[in-house]
PDB file of C-alpha atoms in Angstrom:
ATOM      1  CA  MET A 249      -4.154  -7.698  16.760  1.00 90.00           C
ATOM      2  CA  ALA A 250      -3.466  -5.321  18.390  1.00 88.00           C
ATOM      3  CA  ASP A 251      -2.754  -8.136  21.470  1.00 90.00           C
ATOM      4  CA  ALA A 252      -0.416  -9.802  18.958  1.00 91.00           C
ATOM      5  CA  VAL A 253       1.090  -7.527  18.699  1.00 90.00           C
ATOM      6  CA  HIS A 254       1.960  -6.804  22.108  1.00 89.00           C
ATOM      7  CA  GLU A 255       2.993 -10.116  22.887  1.00 89.00           C
ATOM      8  CA  MET A 256       5.370 -10.569  20.088  1.00 89.00           C
ATOM      9  CA  SER A 257       6.512  -7.586  21.229  1.00 89.00           C
ATOM     10  CA  ALA A 258       6.657  -8.017  24.935  1.00 89.00           C
ATOM     11  CA  LYS A 259       8.553 -12.016  24.319  1.00 84.00           C
ATOM     12  CA  GLY A 260      11.279 -10.749  21.870  1.00 83.00           C
ATOM     13  CA  LEU A 261       9.873 -12.393  19.157  1.00 81.00           C
ATOM     14  CA  GLY A 262       9.463 -11.888  15.774  1.00 88.00           C
ATOM     15  CA  MET A 263       6.311 -13.878  15.558  1.00 91.00           C
ATOM     16  CA  THR A 264       3.557 -15.414  18.301  1.00 93.00           C
ATOM     17  CA  CYS A 265       1.450 -19.079  17.520  1.00 94.00           C
ATOM     18  CA  VAL A 266      -2.517 -18.789  16.865  1.00 94.00           C
ATOM     19  CA  VAL A 267      -3.899 -21.829  19.295  1.00 94.00           C
ATOM     20  CA  ASP A 268      -7.949 -23.264  18.709  1.00 93.00           C
ATOM     21  CA  GLU A 269      -9.067 -23.858  22.677  1.00 92.00           C
ATOM     22  CA  GLY A 270      -8.025 -27.145  22.711  1.00 90.00           C
ATOM     23  CA  GLY A 271      -4.134 -26.147  22.082  1.00 89.00           C
ATOM     24  CA  GLY A 272      -4.191 -26.755  18.315  1.00 94.00           C
ATOM     25  CA  LEU A 273      -1.347 -24.565  16.220  1.00 96.00           C
ATOM     26  CA  VAL A 274      -3.661 -23.335  13.341  1.00 96.00           C
ATOM     27  CA  GLY A 275      -1.193 -21.013  12.251  1.00 96.00           C
ATOM     28  CA  VAL A 276       1.762 -18.273  13.269  1.00 96.00           C
ATOM     29  CA  LEU A 277       1.313 -14.268  12.820  1.00 95.00           C
ATOM     30  CA  THR A 278       4.904 -12.474  12.225  1.00 93.00           C
ATOM     31  CA  ASP A 279       7.008  -9.684  10.566  1.00 91.00           C
ATOM     32  CA  GLY A 280       6.337 -10.868   7.663  1.00 90.00           C
ATOM     33  CA  ASP A 281       2.998 -11.113   8.094  1.00 91.00           C
ATOM     34  CA  LEU A 282       2.391  -7.384   9.534  1.00 89.00           C
ATOM     35  CA  ARG A 283       4.844  -5.477   6.757  1.00 89.00           C
ATOM     36  CA  ARG A 284       2.440  -7.656   4.711  1.00 89.00           C
ATOM     37  CA  LEU A 285      -0.608  -6.993   5.147  1.00 88.00           C
ATOM     38  CA  LEU A 286       0.803  -2.932   5.871  1.00 87.00           C
ATOM     39  CA  LEU A 287       1.169  -2.513   2.400  1.00 89.00           C
ATOM     40  CA  LYS A 288      -1.835  -4.157   1.536  1.00 86.00           C
ATOM     41  CA  SER A 289      -3.994  -1.929   4.045  1.00 83.00           C
ATOM     42  CA  GLY A 290      -1.794   0.613   5.445  1.00 78.00           C
ATOM     43  CA  ARG A 291      -3.037   0.023   9.051  1.00 79.00           C
ATOM     44  CA  PRO A 292      -2.083  -3.077  10.407  1.00 73.00           C
ATOM     45  CA  LEU A 293      -3.504  -3.084  13.402  1.00 82.00           C
ATOM     46  CA  GLU A 294      -6.789  -2.597  12.167  1.00 82.00           C
ATOM     47  CA  GLY A 295      -7.141  -6.393  10.896  1.00 82.00           C
ATOM     48  CA  THR A 296      -7.567  -9.370  12.739  1.00 89.00           C
ATOM     49  CA  VAL A 297      -4.869 -11.972  13.318  1.00 93.00           C
ATOM     50  CA  ALA A 298      -6.898 -14.543  11.612  1.00 92.00           C
ATOM     51  CA  ALA A 299      -7.347 -13.296   8.562  1.00 90.00           C
ATOM     52  CA  ALA A 300      -3.019 -12.223   8.813  1.00 92.00           C
ATOM     53  CA  MET A 301      -1.266 -15.466  10.049  1.00 94.00           C
ATOM     54  CA  THR A 302      -0.024 -17.580   8.023  1.00 93.00           C
ATOM     55  CA  LYS A 303      -2.538 -20.560   8.282  1.00 94.00           C
ATOM     56  CA  ASP A 304      -0.372 -23.436   7.458  1.00 89.00           C
ATOM     57  CA  PRO A 305       2.794 -22.514   9.220  1.00 93.00           C
ATOM     58  CA  VAL A 306       5.827 -24.985   8.765  1.00 93.00           C
ATOM     59  CA  THR A 307       6.127 -26.930  12.303  1.00 96.00           C
ATOM     60  CA  ILE A 308       9.143 -29.451  13.853  1.00 97.00           C
ATOM     61  CA  PRO A 309       8.309 -32.751  15.875  1.00 97.00           C
ATOM     62  CA  PRO A 310       9.666 -32.007  19.599  1.00 97.00           C
ATOM     63  CA  ASP A 311      12.233 -34.909  18.532  1.00 97.00           C
ATOM     64  CA  ALA A 312      13.595 -33.816  15.961  1.00 96.00           C
ATOM     65  CA  LEU A 313      17.369 -33.218  15.282  1.00 93.00           C
ATOM     66  CA  ALA A 314      18.977 -29.489  15.948  1.00 91.00           C
ATOM     67  CA  GLY A 315      20.959 -30.703  12.179  1.00 91.00           C
ATOM     68  CA  GLU A 316      17.230 -30.834  10.847  1.00 94.00           C
ATOM     69  CA  ALA A 317      16.018 -27.267  12.748  1.00 94.00           C
ATOM     70  CA  LEU A 318      18.743 -25.526  11.109  1.00 93.00           C
ATOM     71  CA  ARG A 319      18.222 -27.232   7.605  1.00 93.00           C
ATOM     72  CA  ILE A 320      14.301 -26.827   7.639  1.00 96.00           C
ATOM     73  CA  LEU A 321      15.360 -22.839   8.721  1.00 94.00           C
ATOM     74  CA  GLU A 322      17.626 -22.337   6.157  1.00 93.00           C
ATOM     75  CA  SER A 323      15.771 -23.756   3.803  1.00 96.00           C
ATOM     76  CA  LYS A 324      12.390 -22.049   4.146  1.00 94.00           C
ATOM     77  CA  LYS A 325      14.330 -18.694   5.375  1.00 93.00           C
ATOM     78  CA  ILE A 326      13.274 -18.506   8.089  1.00 92.00           C
ATOM     79  CA  THR A 327      13.647 -17.590  11.781  1.00 90.00           C
ATOM     80  CA  SER A 328      11.947 -19.175  13.844  1.00 92.00           C
ATOM     81  CA  LEU A 329       9.713 -23.127  14.002  1.00 94.00           C
ATOM     82  CA  ALA A 330       6.769 -23.962  15.782  1.00 95.00           C
ATOM     83  CA  VAL A 331       7.383 -27.217  17.816  1.00 97.00           C
ATOM     84  CA  ALA A 332       4.116 -29.152  17.625  1.00 96.00           C
ATOM     85  CA  GLU A 333       3.610 -32.579  18.580  1.00 95.00           C
ATOM     86  CA  GLU A 334       0.501 -34.619  17.287  1.00 94.00           C
ATOM     87  CA  GLY A 335      -1.344 -30.817  16.280  1.00 92.00           C
ATOM     88  CA  ARG A 336      -0.910 -28.886  19.384  1.00 94.00           C
ATOM     89  CA  LEU A 337       1.540 -26.139  20.073  1.00 95.00           C
ATOM     90  CA  VAL A 338       4.662 -27.439  22.888  1.00 95.00           C
ATOM     91  CA  GLY A 339       6.970 -24.732  21.909  1.00 94.00           C
ATOM     92  CA  VAL A 340       9.233 -22.422  19.837  1.00 93.00           C
ATOM     93  CA  LEU A 341      12.510 -23.095  18.153  1.00 93.00           C
ATOM     94  CA  GLN A 342      14.321 -19.220  17.121  1.00 90.00           C
ATOM     95  CA  ILE A 343      17.300 -19.290  14.806  1.00 89.00           C
ATOM     96  CA  HIS A 344      19.112 -17.558  17.871  1.00 84.00           C
ATOM     97  CA  ASP A 345      18.585 -20.796  20.208  1.00 84.00           C
ATOM     98  CA  LEU A 346      20.004 -22.842  17.631  1.00 83.00           C
ATOM     99  CA  TRP A 347      24.021 -20.784  17.650  1.00 76.00           C
ATOM    100  CA  ARG A 348      23.776 -20.643  21.745  1.00 80.00           C
ATOM    101  CA  THR A 349      24.140 -23.914  21.190  1.00 75.00           C
ATOM    102  CA  GLN A 350      27.778 -23.249  19.409  1.00 72.00           C
ATOM    103  CA  LEU A 351      26.920 -26.522  16.993  1.00 69.00           C
ATOM    104  CA  PHE A 352      27.112 -24.753  14.128  1.00 63.00           C
TER     105      PHE A 352
END
């Protein structure tokens, strides 16, 4: 768990993706997951990522339009989307990425 929190902090993201050996997306660990774990156990760093992560993360394909990404982010009340193609992680899109485009 400490490695995952370090990864999130080092990259300045509110989440990190969890992939299997083949690059398949199996989950995401978010700031919200960590807060819920803290409230539940009081010791979030002692848990495992597998136990705390969101196992069915919201994803978007790499060819999706920016407007669709924004709609998903707003409707789900989240700030980041895993970009996946055929179940494999290819990137992460944050709402800040969309704001920087100045399309909205």
